[in-house]
Every structure is written in C-alpha cells, then in structure tokens.
Amino acid sequence: MEEESNVTSSPSTPVQRLRHRKRSSTEVLDGDKVSASPLLVNDRNKYKSFMVRTYSTLWMIAGFVMVVYMGHLYITAMVLVIQIFMAKELFNLLRKAPEDKCLPGIKQLNWHFFFTAMLFVYGRILSQRLANTVTADQFLYRLVSGLIKYHMAICYFLYIIGFMWFILTLKKKMYKYQFGQYAWTHMILIVVFTQSSFTVANIFEGIFWFLLPASLIIINDIFAYIFGFFFGRTPLIKLSPKKTWEGFIGASVTTIISAFVLANVLGRFPWLTCPRQDLSTGWLQCDADPLFKPEPFTLPAWIPGWFPWKEMEVLPVQWHALCLGLFASIIAPFGGFFASGFKRAFKIKDFGDSIPGHGGITDRMDCQMVMAVFAYIYLQSFIVSQSVSVDKILDQILTNLSFEEQQALFTRLGQMIGNS
Amino acid sequence: MHKENTGDAPSAHTPRVRHHRKRNTDVVAGAGKPNGSHLLVNDSSKYKSFLVRAYSTVWMIGGFALIVYLGHLYITAMVVVIQIFMARELFNLLRKAHEDKQLPGFRLLNWHFFFTAMLFVYGRILSQRLVNTVTPDKVLYRLVTSLIKYHMAICYSLYISGFVWFILTLKKKMYKYQFSQYAWTHMILIVVFTQSSFTVANIFEGIFWFLLPASLIVINDIFAYICGFFFGRTPLIKLSPKKTWEGFIGASITTMISAFLLADIMGRFLWLTCPREDLSTGWLQCDPGPLFKQETHALPGWISNWLPWKEIYVLPVQWHALCLGLFASIIAPFGGFFASGFKRAFKVKDFGDSIPGHGGITDRMDCQMVMAVFAYIYHQSFVVPESLSVDKLLDQIITNLTLEEQQALFMKLGQVLQEKVIGS
C-alpha cells in the first residue's frame, strides 16, 4: 500500500519512510520530473532498496513463525516485549532533555503507571485462565482468587499513589511540561495497552485469531508496495504522497482473496484453532468448533462454465475471514495515515530506531494496532456468542458458583425472562 | 480547606485563588503583614464574602436535595446534564478561535466522540437494568438483548468512523493543533465519563452510595473553609497558597465524624439504601441487607463509666463510611490540587463561568470526581463482592443466548437445583 523512497526499508513499512526522502537528497535529484519524483515507478534505485527490504522482512517473518510454533504463552511474551519497547519509544518521543534534568523521578513515574496499566489490563483478560491453572493447589487457588477479587482495588490504589506522587512533584515553572507529559503518558498507555490486551485475548481464543489478522496486514503492506512498484500512478492521500490508488486497490483485492484462502489453510490445524483455557504450554486437544468444519458450497450459477470446480469445501470461518480482509485493506491503513500525520505534526522522522532500516517498533505496529482491536471486537460480537451454548453456560454456573449464588442466579434469570 | 477573600461558596477550591487575588488588589493591600496577607484570618472583608458564598451554597444544596427526593432516574439525568456542561467547558478550554475558523466540522467531531463515549459507558453500566425494565414485552426484550449483544461493535464502529473522519480532515499546517485537540478530547472524555459512569453505577446500587460520598466532599470543603476562616496559620501546599494545615486537619476530623453519623442517619431510609434493579421511577421496596441492620456494640468499660449509654447501636455500614470519610479528607483534595496545578500550567483562571461567583462546573466537581471513582471501586471490592460472578454470568446469558435458549437454561438449572435440594 505504499510506494517507498529509495532507502532501506521493508515492505511492511507504511508512510513513515517518506521521511527518508529528506535524508537521501541525492536520489531526489536523480528523479526526472519534479512532480513525478515521489512515485516509486520512476525511481531508478528502487531495485536495490527492494532487496534490502525483502531481506529484513524475511527475517522478521521467520522469527514470527517460530514464536507462533512455540505456543500461546510465548506469543503473549512476545507481545509483551513488543509493547514494552513501544512504550519506551513513545515515552521518549516528546520528552525534552533540559526539563527532564530538573525533574528527577519523572521516568520512574511513567514506569509506575506502565506497571499499573499492565497489571490492570492483563489481570482482567487472563484472570479466568490463571484461576484454571492453579486449581490443583488449594492454597495457590485461594491466593489467586483473592487477588482476582481485589484486583480492581489494588490497581486503583497503585494509580492513586502515582496520581498523588505526580501532584507532590509539581515544580514551579514546569507545570505545563509536567501536565503535558502526564497526559502524553496516559494516551500512550491507553493506545499500547488496549490493543495489546485485545491481542492477548485473541491469542487465547485460538492462535488463528491472532495470526490471521496480523498476516492480512502484512500481506496488505507487501502487495501495496508491489502494486505501487509496478503500476503506481495516482496519488492516494495528501498525508502520504507516496501512496497511490493503484497500490491501494491492488492490495485490497489481494488481501481479500488471501484472507479467504489463508483462513482455509490455517483452519486445519488444531494448534491454531483451539482456545487455551489455562496458562499451560503443552499440546492442545479440543472439539473442533463448527466454524472449522468443512461444509460443501455450490458455486453460484453465474460463474463461467470453464471453471473446473462446481462445488467447494468451505470452512464457515472463511466468510468471517472475508470481513477481516475487508477491514484490513480499507480501514486498517488509516492507522498508518494517523501515525504519518502525527509525525508530520510533531516534526519527527520516525518513532524510534530499534529496527535497522525500518524505524521504530511503533512504525511497524501502527496498522496492526487498529486491526487487533477490530479483530477482538469482531470475535466477541459475532463469533464467540455463536459458540456459547446452553450446556456450556450451565457448566459454568455449576462449577463457578456456590449453591446460594446458583439459586440467586436462578431467581434473577426467572424474573428476567418473565416467569414468576 | 481554604481561605478566600471574595464571593465564593465554600465548596470552591483553590481555583478561586487565581483570579480573585488578582481582581481584588485593594483587599490584598488592606491586609497586614506580607507573609500573612494570603490567609483569610487576616482579611477584613471576609465576612461579606462569607455571606455571598453561603447564599449560593444553600441554593445548590437545596436543588440537590430536591433531585435526590425525586429518585434514581432523575439523579442520573442530573449527572448526565452536569457532565455535558463539564465536557463543553473543557472542550472550549484549550480551543483557539483563530485555528478553529479554518476547521469546519471539528467541533462536530468532538460531539461525535462524546456521543459514542456516552453510548458505550452507559450501555455497559445500565444494560442489566434496561433488560429488567423491558421484561414483560417479548419484542422489546429481543430488541434490547440484541442491542446489548452488539453494543461493543456499534460503539466501535462509531469510534472508527470518528477516527477516519479525523484523518480525512487533517489540514496542512494545522496538524499539530488538530492532533493536540484530538488527544485533549480523549483525555476529557475519559475523565468525564469514567467518574460519571461510576457515579451512575453507585446510584443504582442505592442512592446512599452516591449521597454519602458527595456529602462528605461538601462537608470537607465547608469545614476546611470554616476552620481556615478562624484558625488558619500554616500554609499547606505551594500549589494552593490559601490552604492551611489547620483547615485541612480540622476538616479531616469533622469529615470522619460526620461520615460515621451521616451513615447512621441515611441508612435508615429504604429510599436511599435499596438498589434499583430496573429503570422505573416508583417507590422502592427491598430487604436492605445485613449492612443496614443495627448491631449492638457494648462500649468498653472506660468509656461507659462517664457516658450515660452502656451500648451503642451501630449499622455495619458506618464502619465502611469511616473509610469513605478518611479518603474524602485525605486523598480527594488532591483532585482540587490537580485542577489548581492544571490551571496554573495553562494560565487559565477558571474552567468556565457557568456558576456565577464560582467559576465553571469542573471547578465544583474536581474533588467529587476523585471521590466517585473511589466510592465505586470500594463498593465493588469490599461491600458487594459476592454477586459479581453472578452478574458476569447473567451478562453472558443476555448477550449470547436467544430467548428460547435462556428459557431452556432456566428449566435445566431449575431441575439441577431441585435435585440438589432433594438430595442434600
């Protein structure tokens, strides 16, 4: 979805690379006409940069595949590490060194809020699974249940301590900077933790629901780059002059098709489709969800006669994958536009420089964040509810509640549905 | 907790410091020594301002009592109205008129996000009660349960359309202003809606859990003012030069004692202690629960020797009220300090001017906001912990099962429970 300048970057980089145009002024001179110079099609050094980008992309994808193979807990650890680096990048972004020297402890305050947010968000998402992991040990179970019960109070208490610490360290003439940093910290933590907690929630519903959205974003980026490389002519949006409509549309079509195909491929592995109910790391067994059972599908009559197959085996999940692909190609790129606009607004080139040739982690993750949130909400609204059955809920009621609670639930349910 | 030398109600915090000191230079000049010039004790025209403030305070308390009498739904409406005004004040605060002219539709974007946040937050808090209100009617019930089921998806779509709208309206050379406004909008909405949704959740658990924390903040303010008026000498914090330690400590003690007493008085009214399970407005009947039943405590020997009573009757909720009082006097004032520091940082005198003589609504609500969040979390963690999992499962039942499935579940559960009763 982008045509990139002629510097070392991988295809999964959205607009951020734009900045590099300033760095490599020599290449700009090589361009023919001034108006056509941003487009990659006219750039002669593009083949060299293409090789460099492909190389780094392959390394990232390989590392990713290995972590997926190792399992849910390792993927979660990877997500956590990524978000720690992302938060560090973003914390440092709008920090000003001279003010910081007068304010000892401001970094610690940021990390205090980071730790509180992590405890709050992961506590909520993983509490049920943590409880399931420690059921064997009576003492641990009671400890964990107690922690879960008072989880909100503990996190609030930690937050209030940070709040009071902030107020007590307000220094004359530094008020505006400190309040700005405080607000910035909150925005960062909200952005980073919402999407990473949703990512982790998706992982535990089944690696499929993490792998498919992430792959679609990568495919979208790669094919937008490729289509722009060969066919890009019409600029897409003023915010990102290197993106073109040809790249956008080509990538959209490819993404939706690959969503359909990829869902079929990924849906055949229980390792990817089974939800994990606790925090173990071993092999997974589960009853295949009806979503992943193949169903015969007759092609509609308007498909031309030369098409070899009249019937296909379709996993119902492939239709959901089409929706995910549609979102990944049309809406998720706005995450990239947002990051682009943000960097122009604050006149920064990249969010960081952790990944050589790519910029920072946030540059990699901007579209992924928007996609992860959508995937979680889609999953919770349209998919999880279908797999919840009367028997499953009855099971939960009988195992999780005490007898009095079961009776209370029974009474309230009766009132709700209108029986006496 | 502060001394003031102009017409303000006692519930006004340090924000008054800012502009009144500058407005009434003659008053400051009239004070004695430079060190003590800030303190109200030395201020000669303080009696006049005291009357003006008391007058407005009485009016506000009167209006408040009327609404409490009217009931849960009206209090919620009052909270919603207050938060609309607060959001408007805060939206306008850091807006620059010059840039705004070039960005048509930007204000509309703010209100779009406001509406989305309201739908999201109140939808979550009130979903169970909405379901209970439409129980008799099958069609409405199905409609409401499906709205609840897709509630998160609806709010997310609204948010994403706002996000896309924001990006498509980014204008060259205005990027920084627009991004700052976007971040500012998010911060405002988070601050305003977290505390107001928690307030509404408290209201429906029982007006007691809204009235007591709010009253404690008001009492704390009033007595900080009074104690500072008569005894204030030592400044408390650089952020708010008019606050003193005497005011702070006097107010803390008074707040805790009144927490204990108020809980006793309020706990006797069913109207205040019963939770409301639906969105009706009529009279409430309920079993108040063990918290509001009197227990007898025998006074220890050394007290009962010189007091006429041998035992006291205490509602268990009074001990919880002590914790609320402690928080209201020690921690909640930091909300006021925060607002104070914020206004100094951005060189604003007041958040607005809706309330004559007081500034804006946010000036009134700064400590209330911190207290409301604490009251909600305290209530959920320490007062009513048991029914949480029941609520969660009921939520799942509402959102995930159709009406027929719910009825099937009801019958199966009934059978299982009957077997248990017979078998035990």
Short mmCIF file of C-alpha atoms in Angstrom, two decimals, chain B residues 6-414:
data_model
loop_
_atom_site.label_atom_id
_atom_site.label_comp_id
_atom_site.label_asym_id
_atom_site.label_seq_id
_atom_site.Cartn_x
_atom_site.Cartn_y
_atom_site.Cartn_z
CA THR B 6 -14.19 37.18 47.63
CA GLY B 7 -17.66 35.95 46.91
CA ASP B 8 -17.39 32.20 46.56
CA ALA B 9 -19.09 29.22 48.08
CA PRO B 10 -17.06 27.14 50.49
CA SER B 11 -17.12 24.26 48.07
CA ALA B 12 -14.90 26.23 45.74
CA HIS B 13 -11.35 25.11 45.88
CA THR B 14 -8.07 26.80 45.30
CA PRO B 15 -9.13 27.75 41.77
CA ARG B 16 -10.52 30.87 43.32
CA VAL B 17 -7.01 31.82 44.37
CA ARG B 18 -6.02 32.56 40.85
CA HIS B 19 -8.23 35.30 39.75
CA HIS B 20 -9.60 36.71 42.91
CA ARG B 21 -6.27 37.65 44.29
CA LYS B 22 -5.58 39.50 41.11
CA ARG B 23 -9.05 41.02 40.95
CA ASN B 24 -9.12 42.45 44.44
CA THR B 25 -5.77 44.08 44.77
CA ASP B 26 -7.25 46.60 47.15
CA VAL B 27 -8.18 43.81 49.53
CA VAL B 28 -4.69 42.39 49.47
CA ALA B 29 -3.24 45.82 50.07
CA GLY B 30 -5.54 46.15 53.06
CA ALA B 31 -4.11 43.03 54.72
CA GLY B 32 -1.48 43.19 57.44
CA LYS B 33 1.95 41.58 57.04
CA PRO B 34 3.06 40.28 53.58
CA ASN B 35 3.52 36.75 54.88
CA GLY B 36 0.07 36.51 56.29
CA SER B 37 -1.64 38.51 53.56
CA HIS B 38 -2.92 35.39 51.83
CA LEU B 39 -4.53 33.90 54.86
CA LEU B 40 -8.17 34.59 55.35
CA VAL B 41 -7.76 35.08 59.07
CA ASN B 42 -6.18 38.45 58.42
CA ASP B 43 -8.71 39.54 55.83
CA SER B 44 -11.07 42.23 56.92
CA SER B 45 -13.74 41.98 54.27
CA LYS B 46 -14.03 38.24 54.66
CA TYR B 47 -17.35 38.41 56.43
CA LYS B 48 -19.04 39.96 53.43
CA SER B 49 -17.74 37.32 51.03
CA PHE B 50 -18.72 34.64 53.51
CA LEU B 51 -22.35 35.65 53.26
CA VAL B 52 -22.35 35.66 49.49
CA ARG B 53 -20.79 32.22 49.39
CA ALA B 54 -23.14 30.80 51.97
CA TYR B 55 -26.11 32.05 49.96
CA SER B 56 -25.04 30.27 46.77
CA THR B 57 -24.11 27.13 48.66
CA VAL B 58 -27.53 26.94 50.25
CA TRP B 59 -29.18 27.23 46.85
CA MET B 60 -27.05 24.45 45.38
CA ILE B 61 -27.69 22.15 48.31
CA GLY B 62 -31.41 22.87 48.11
CA GLY B 63 -31.59 21.93 44.45
CA PHE B 64 -29.56 18.82 45.10
CA ALA B 65 -31.84 17.63 47.91
CA LEU B 66 -34.87 18.07 45.67
CA ILE B 67 -33.41 15.87 42.99
CA VAL B 68 -32.41 13.19 45.45
CA TYR B 69 -36.00 13.15 46.63
CA LEU B 70 -37.21 12.62 43.07
CA GLY B 71 -35.25 9.45 42.60
CA HIS B 72 -32.61 7.42 40.80
CA LEU B 73 -33.54 8.24 37.23
CA TYR B 74 -33.67 11.98 37.94
CA ILE B 75 -30.32 11.92 39.71
CA THR B 76 -28.86 10.12 36.71
CA ALA B 77 -30.36 12.78 34.45
CA MET B 78 -28.76 15.44 36.64
CA VAL B 79 -25.39 13.68 36.40
CA VAL B 80 -25.72 13.47 32.61
CA VAL B 81 -26.57 17.18 32.36
CA ILE B 82 -23.65 18.09 34.62
CA GLN B 83 -21.26 16.08 32.51
CA ILE B 84 -22.47 17.63 29.27
CA PHE B 85 -21.74 21.06 30.68
CA MET B 86 -18.40 19.89 32.05
CA ALA B 87 -17.39 18.43 28.70
CA ARG B 88 -18.39 21.62 26.93
CA GLU B 89 -16.35 23.74 29.34
CA LEU B 90 -13.32 21.53 28.94
CA PHE B 91 -13.65 21.29 25.14
CA ASN B 92 -13.65 25.07 24.92
CA LEU B 93 -10.80 25.49 27.31
CA LEU B 94 -7.82 24.86 25.09
CA ARG B 95 -9.51 25.75 21.86
CA LYS B 96 -8.05 28.57 19.83
CA ALA B 97 -10.62 30.61 17.92
CA HIS B 98 -8.27 31.50 15.10
CA GLU B 99 -7.45 27.93 14.15
CA ASP B 100 -11.00 26.82 14.64
CA LYS B 101 -12.28 29.06 11.87
CA GLN B 102 -10.22 27.12 9.35
CA LEU B 103 -11.50 23.76 10.53
CA PRO B 104 -15.24 23.48 9.91
CA GLY B 105 -16.77 20.41 11.44
CA PHE B 106 -14.10 19.98 14.08
CA ARG B 107 -16.47 20.81 16.92
CA LEU B 108 -18.91 18.31 15.50
CA LEU B 109 -16.21 15.67 15.71
CA ASN B 110 -15.83 16.34 19.43
CA TRP B 111 -19.52 15.87 20.00
CA HIS B 112 -19.47 12.69 17.88
CA PHE B 113 -16.85 11.22 20.21
CA PHE B 114 -18.85 12.47 23.20
CA PHE B 115 -21.96 10.68 21.98
CA THR B 116 -20.01 7.49 21.29
CA ALA B 117 -18.45 7.56 24.76
CA MET B 118 -21.85 8.13 26.35
CA LEU B 119 -23.40 5.24 24.47
CA PHE B 120 -20.52 2.94 25.36
CA VAL B 121 -20.24 3.77 29.02
CA TYR B 122 -23.90 4.00 29.94
CA GLY B 123 -24.70 0.99 27.80
CA ARG B 124 -22.36 -1.16 29.85
CA ILE B 125 -23.47 0.14 33.23
CA LEU B 126 -27.21 0.14 32.61
CA SER B 127 -27.60 -2.88 30.30
CA GLN B 128 -28.79 -5.26 33.00
CA ARG B 129 -31.32 -2.77 34.30
CA LEU B 130 -32.58 -1.93 30.86
CA VAL B 131 -33.22 -5.61 30.28
CA ASN B 132 -35.15 -5.80 33.52
CA THR B 133 -37.30 -2.86 32.50
CA VAL B 134 -38.48 -4.41 29.24
CA THR B 135 -39.06 -7.91 30.59
CA PRO B 136 -42.83 -8.12 30.11
CA ASP B 137 -42.70 -7.35 26.37
CA LYS B 138 -41.15 -10.09 24.20
CA VAL B 139 -40.44 -7.94 21.15
CA LEU B 140 -38.75 -5.18 23.11
CA TYR B 141 -36.84 -7.79 25.05
CA ARG B 142 -35.39 -9.31 21.90
CA LEU B 143 -34.58 -5.87 20.54
CA VAL B 144 -32.85 -4.80 23.73
CA THR B 145 -30.88 -8.03 24.12
CA SER B 146 -29.61 -7.83 20.57
CA LEU B 147 -28.63 -4.19 21.08
CA ILE B 148 -26.72 -5.26 24.17
CA LYS B 149 -25.12 -8.13 22.28
CA TYR B 150 -23.84 -5.85 19.53
CA HIS B 151 -23.26 -2.90 21.82
CA MET B 152 -19.49 -3.08 21.68
CA ALA B 153 -19.49 -3.49 17.91
CA ILE B 154 -21.81 -0.49 17.48
CA CYS B 155 -19.69 1.74 19.68
CA TYR B 156 -16.52 0.61 17.97
CA SER B 157 -17.96 1.38 14.51
CA LEU B 158 -18.93 4.84 15.71
CA TYR B 159 -15.46 5.38 17.11
CA ILE B 160 -13.73 4.18 13.95
CA SER B 161 -15.87 6.47 11.80
CA GLY B 162 -14.81 9.36 14.02
CA PHE B 163 -11.19 8.26 13.67
CA VAL B 164 -11.41 8.05 9.87
CA TRP B 165 -13.25 11.40 9.77
CA PHE B 166 -10.45 12.95 11.83
CA ILE B 167 -7.77 11.67 9.48
CA LEU B 168 -9.61 12.77 6.36
CA THR B 169 -9.98 16.30 7.73
CA LEU B 170 -6.31 16.79 8.59
CA LYS B 171 -5.23 20.06 7.05
CA LYS B 172 -1.71 21.04 6.12
CA LYS B 173 -0.06 23.32 8.69
CA MET B 174 -2.83 22.55 11.18
CA TYR B 175 -1.59 19.07 12.02
CA LYS B 176 -0.19 19.86 15.43
CA TYR B 177 -3.27 21.76 16.54
CA GLN B 178 -5.57 19.00 15.32
CA PHE B 179 -3.62 16.21 16.97
CA SER B 180 -3.46 18.11 20.25
CA GLN B 181 -7.20 18.70 20.12
CA TYR B 182 -7.73 15.01 19.39
CA ALA B 183 -5.63 13.97 22.40
CA TRP B 184 -7.31 16.62 24.55
CA THR B 185 -10.76 15.32 23.51
CA HIS B 186 -9.80 11.80 24.52
CA MET B 187 -8.46 12.90 27.90
CA ILE B 188 -11.59 14.95 28.62
CA LEU B 189 -13.93 12.16 27.67
CA ILE B 190 -12.02 9.65 29.75
CA VAL B 191 -12.00 11.88 32.82
CA VAL B 192 -15.63 12.94 32.49
CA PHE B 193 -17.11 9.59 31.61
CA THR B 194 -15.18 7.34 33.98
CA GLN B 195 -16.35 9.22 37.01
CA SER B 196 -19.86 9.91 35.81
CA SER B 197 -20.46 6.29 34.83
CA PHE B 198 -19.17 5.17 38.20
CA THR B 199 -21.45 7.74 39.83
CA VAL B 200 -24.45 6.34 37.96
CA ALA B 201 -23.44 2.79 38.87
CA ASN B 202 -23.31 3.86 42.52
CA ILE B 203 -26.73 5.49 42.26
CA PHE B 204 -28.35 2.30 41.07
CA GLU B 205 -26.72 0.33 43.86
CA GLY B 206 -28.57 2.61 46.24
CA ILE B 207 -28.74 6.40 46.47
CA PHE B 208 -26.85 6.03 49.78
CA TRP B 209 -23.68 5.18 47.85
CA PHE B 210 -23.95 8.36 45.84
CA LEU B 211 -25.24 10.69 48.53
CA LEU B 212 -22.78 9.80 51.26
CA PRO B 213 -19.54 10.31 49.28
CA ALA B 214 -20.87 13.52 47.70
CA SER B 215 -21.95 14.90 51.06
CA LEU B 216 -18.59 14.06 52.60
CA ILE B 217 -16.80 16.11 49.96
CA VAL B 218 -19.15 19.04 50.50
CA ILE B 219 -18.72 18.81 54.28
CA ASN B 220 -14.96 18.59 53.90
CA ASP B 221 -14.92 21.74 51.81
CA ILE B 222 -17.22 23.68 54.09
CA PHE B 223 -15.34 22.82 57.26
CA ALA B 224 -11.95 23.40 55.67
CA TYR B 225 -13.20 26.87 54.85
CA ILE B 226 -14.60 27.41 58.35
CA CYS B 227 -11.55 26.09 60.18
CA GLY B 228 -9.29 28.13 57.95
CA PHE B 229 -11.52 31.17 58.46
CA PHE B 230 -10.99 31.06 62.21
CA PHE B 231 -7.69 29.27 62.79
CA GLY B 232 -5.68 29.11 59.58
CA ARG B 233 -1.98 29.90 60.01
CA THR B 234 0.37 27.38 58.33
CA PRO B 235 0.27 27.07 54.54
CA LEU B 236 -0.41 23.56 53.30
CA ILE B 237 0.95 23.23 49.78
CA LYS B 238 2.69 25.58 47.36
CA LEU B 239 0.15 24.82 44.65
CA SER B 240 -2.66 26.38 46.67
CA PRO B 241 -1.30 29.11 48.90
CA LYS B 242 -4.64 29.71 50.58
CA LYS B 243 -4.97 26.26 52.05
CA THR B 244 -3.65 25.68 55.54
CA TRP B 245 -2.83 22.73 57.74
CA GLU B 246 -5.31 23.87 60.38
CA GLY B 247 -8.09 23.88 57.83
CA PHE B 248 -7.02 20.51 56.49
CA ILE B 249 -6.81 18.75 59.84
CA GLY B 250 -9.95 20.34 61.24
CA ALA B 251 -11.85 19.33 58.15
CA SER B 252 -10.49 15.78 58.26
CA ILE B 253 -11.67 15.20 61.81
CA THR B 254 -15.06 16.74 61.13
CA THR B 255 -15.49 14.73 57.94
CA MET B 256 -14.77 11.43 59.61
CA ILE B 257 -17.12 12.11 62.50
CA SER B 258 -19.86 13.22 60.14
CA ALA B 259 -19.25 10.17 57.95
CA PHE B 260 -19.99 7.98 60.94
CA LEU B 261 -23.11 9.92 61.90
CA LEU B 262 -24.43 10.53 58.38
CA ALA B 263 -24.20 6.83 57.54
CA ASP B 264 -26.39 6.11 60.54
CA ILE B 265 -28.99 8.68 59.53
CA MET B 266 -29.06 7.84 55.85
CA GLY B 267 -29.01 4.14 56.43
CA ARG B 268 -32.45 4.22 57.96
CA PHE B 269 -34.24 5.20 54.75
CA LEU B 270 -35.20 2.45 52.34
CA TRP B 271 -35.37 5.03 49.57
CA LEU B 272 -31.65 5.56 49.96
CA THR B 273 -30.42 2.07 50.71
CA CYS B 274 -32.35 -0.09 48.25
CA PRO B 275 -30.72 -0.86 44.93
CA ARG B 276 -32.84 -0.19 41.89
CA GLU B 277 -32.96 -3.20 39.57
CA ASP B 278 -34.59 -1.51 36.61
CA LEU B 279 -35.24 1.92 35.21
CA SER B 280 -38.55 2.61 36.90
CA THR B 281 -39.26 5.71 38.95
CA GLY B 282 -41.73 4.50 41.54
CA TRP B 283 -41.34 3.64 45.18
CA LEU B 284 -38.82 1.02 46.26
CA GLN B 285 -39.25 -1.99 48.46
CA CYS B 286 -36.42 -4.27 49.36
CA ASP B 287 -34.58 -6.16 52.01
CA PRO B 288 -31.72 -3.77 52.73
CA GLY B 289 -29.24 -6.45 53.62
CA PRO B 290 -27.13 -7.07 56.72
CA LEU B 291 -25.14 -3.87 56.21
CA PHE B 292 -28.08 -1.73 57.21
CA LYS B 293 -29.34 -3.77 60.13
CA GLN B 294 -28.47 -2.46 63.52
CA GLU B 295 -25.96 -4.29 65.61
CA THR B 296 -25.33 -3.76 69.25
CA HIS B 297 -21.86 -2.96 70.45
CA ALA B 298 -21.10 -2.87 74.12
CA LEU B 299 -18.95 0.13 74.89
CA PRO B 300 -15.62 -0.70 76.52
CA GLY B 301 -15.52 -0.14 80.27
CA TRP B 302 -13.52 3.09 80.36
CA ILE B 303 -15.97 4.94 78.07
CA SER B 304 -19.15 3.64 79.64
CA ASN B 305 -18.12 4.95 83.06
CA TRP B 306 -18.65 8.59 82.17
CA LEU B 307 -21.18 8.26 79.32
CA PRO B 308 -24.82 7.55 80.04
CA TRP B 309 -25.04 4.78 77.40
CA LYS B 310 -23.81 1.25 78.05
CA GLU B 311 -24.17 0.08 74.47
CA ILE B 312 -24.41 1.75 71.11
CA TYR B 313 -26.33 0.70 68.08
CA VAL B 314 -24.20 0.70 65.02
CA LEU B 315 -25.08 -0.11 61.44
CA PRO B 316 -22.20 -2.11 59.97
CA VAL B 317 -22.20 0.31 57.07
CA GLN B 318 -20.92 3.00 59.41
CA TRP B 319 -17.52 1.33 59.52
CA HIS B 320 -17.41 1.48 55.71
CA ALA B 321 -18.41 5.12 55.98
CA LEU B 322 -15.34 5.76 58.11
CA CYS B 323 -13.15 4.54 55.25
CA LEU B 324 -15.03 6.77 52.83
CA GLY B 325 -14.57 9.69 55.19
CA LEU B 326 -10.86 9.01 55.50
CA PHE B 327 -10.45 9.03 51.74
CA ALA B 328 -12.62 12.12 51.35
CA SER B 329 -10.50 14.13 53.73
CA ILE B 330 -7.01 12.94 52.87
CA ILE B 331 -6.92 11.94 49.21
CA ALA B 332 -9.87 13.57 47.47
CA PRO B 333 -8.44 17.10 47.95
CA PHE B 334 -5.67 16.08 45.57
CA GLY B 335 -8.28 16.36 42.86
CA GLY B 336 -8.51 20.01 43.76
CA PHE B 337 -4.74 20.38 43.74
CA PHE B 338 -4.60 18.73 40.33
CA ALA B 339 -7.17 21.16 38.94
CA SER B 340 -5.27 24.01 40.54
CA GLY B 341 -1.94 22.99 39.06
CA PHE B 342 -3.60 22.44 35.71
CA LYS B 343 -4.97 25.93 35.64
CA ARG B 344 -1.62 27.42 36.62
CA ALA B 345 0.09 25.36 33.94
CA PHE B 346 -2.19 26.59 31.18
CA LYS B 347 -2.68 30.03 32.70
CA VAL B 348 -6.43 29.70 32.94
CA LYS B 349 -8.35 31.46 35.68
CA ASP B 350 -11.32 29.17 35.90
CA PHE B 351 -12.58 26.27 33.90
CA GLY B 352 -15.64 28.26 32.88
CA ASP B 353 -18.18 30.69 34.20
CA SER B 354 -21.44 28.77 34.37
CA ILE B 355 -21.95 29.24 38.09
CA PRO B 356 -21.91 32.92 38.98
CA GLY B 357 -19.27 33.60 41.54
CA HIS B 358 -17.92 30.09 41.42
CA GLY B 359 -16.36 29.57 38.05
CA GLY B 360 -17.30 26.57 36.00
CA ILE B 361 -18.82 23.18 36.72
CA THR B 362 -15.43 21.50 36.66
CA ASP B 363 -14.31 23.76 39.47
CA ARG B 364 -17.17 22.39 41.54
CA MET B 365 -16.62 18.78 40.55
CA ASP B 366 -12.89 18.29 40.78
CA CYS B 367 -12.83 16.56 44.15
CA GLN B 368 -16.19 14.89 43.56
CA MET B 369 -14.74 13.10 40.58
CA VAL B 370 -11.92 11.50 42.52
CA MET B 371 -14.34 10.52 45.28
CA ALA B 372 -16.90 8.99 42.92
CA VAL B 373 -14.31 6.66 41.41
CA PHE B 374 -13.07 5.60 44.84
CA ALA B 375 -16.62 5.03 46.11
CA TYR B 376 -17.40 2.80 43.15
CA ILE B 377 -14.25 0.73 43.48
CA TYR B 378 -14.61 0.48 47.25
CA HIS B 379 -18.20 -0.63 46.86
CA GLN B 380 -17.40 -3.25 44.20
CA SER B 381 -14.43 -4.65 46.09
CA PHE B 382 -15.43 -4.57 49.74
CA VAL B 383 -19.17 -4.13 50.04
CA VAL B 384 -20.77 -6.34 47.42
CA PRO B 385 -18.19 -8.83 46.20
CA GLU B 386 -20.33 -11.94 46.00
CA SER B 387 -22.72 -11.13 43.22
CA LEU B 388 -20.01 -10.16 40.74
CA SER B 389 -19.71 -13.58 39.15
CA VAL B 390 -23.49 -13.91 39.10
CA ASP B 391 -23.65 -10.59 37.25
CA LYS B 392 -20.99 -11.67 34.79
CA LEU B 393 -22.77 -14.91 34.01
CA LEU B 394 -26.09 -13.13 33.64
CA ASP B 395 -24.38 -10.75 31.23
CA GLN B 396 -23.12 -13.67 29.21
CA ILE B 397 -26.59 -15.20 29.22
CA ILE B 398 -28.15 -11.99 27.99
CA THR B 399 -25.65 -11.34 25.26
CA ASN B 400 -25.04 -14.83 23.98
CA LEU B 401 -28.29 -16.75 24.26
CA THR B 402 -31.55 -16.25 22.47
CA LEU B 403 -34.78 -16.05 24.41
CA GLU B 404 -35.59 -19.69 23.75
CA GLU B 405 -32.12 -20.75 24.88
CA GLN B 406 -32.49 -18.67 28.03
CA GLN B 407 -35.77 -20.40 28.81
CA ALA B 408 -34.16 -23.78 28.20
CA LEU B 409 -31.32 -22.86 30.53
CA PHE B 410 -33.81 -21.73 33.14
CA MET B 411 -35.60 -25.05 33.07
CA LYS B 412 -32.44 -27.13 33.16
CA LEU B 413 -30.98 -25.11 36.01
CA GLY B 414 -34.24 -25.44 37.90
#
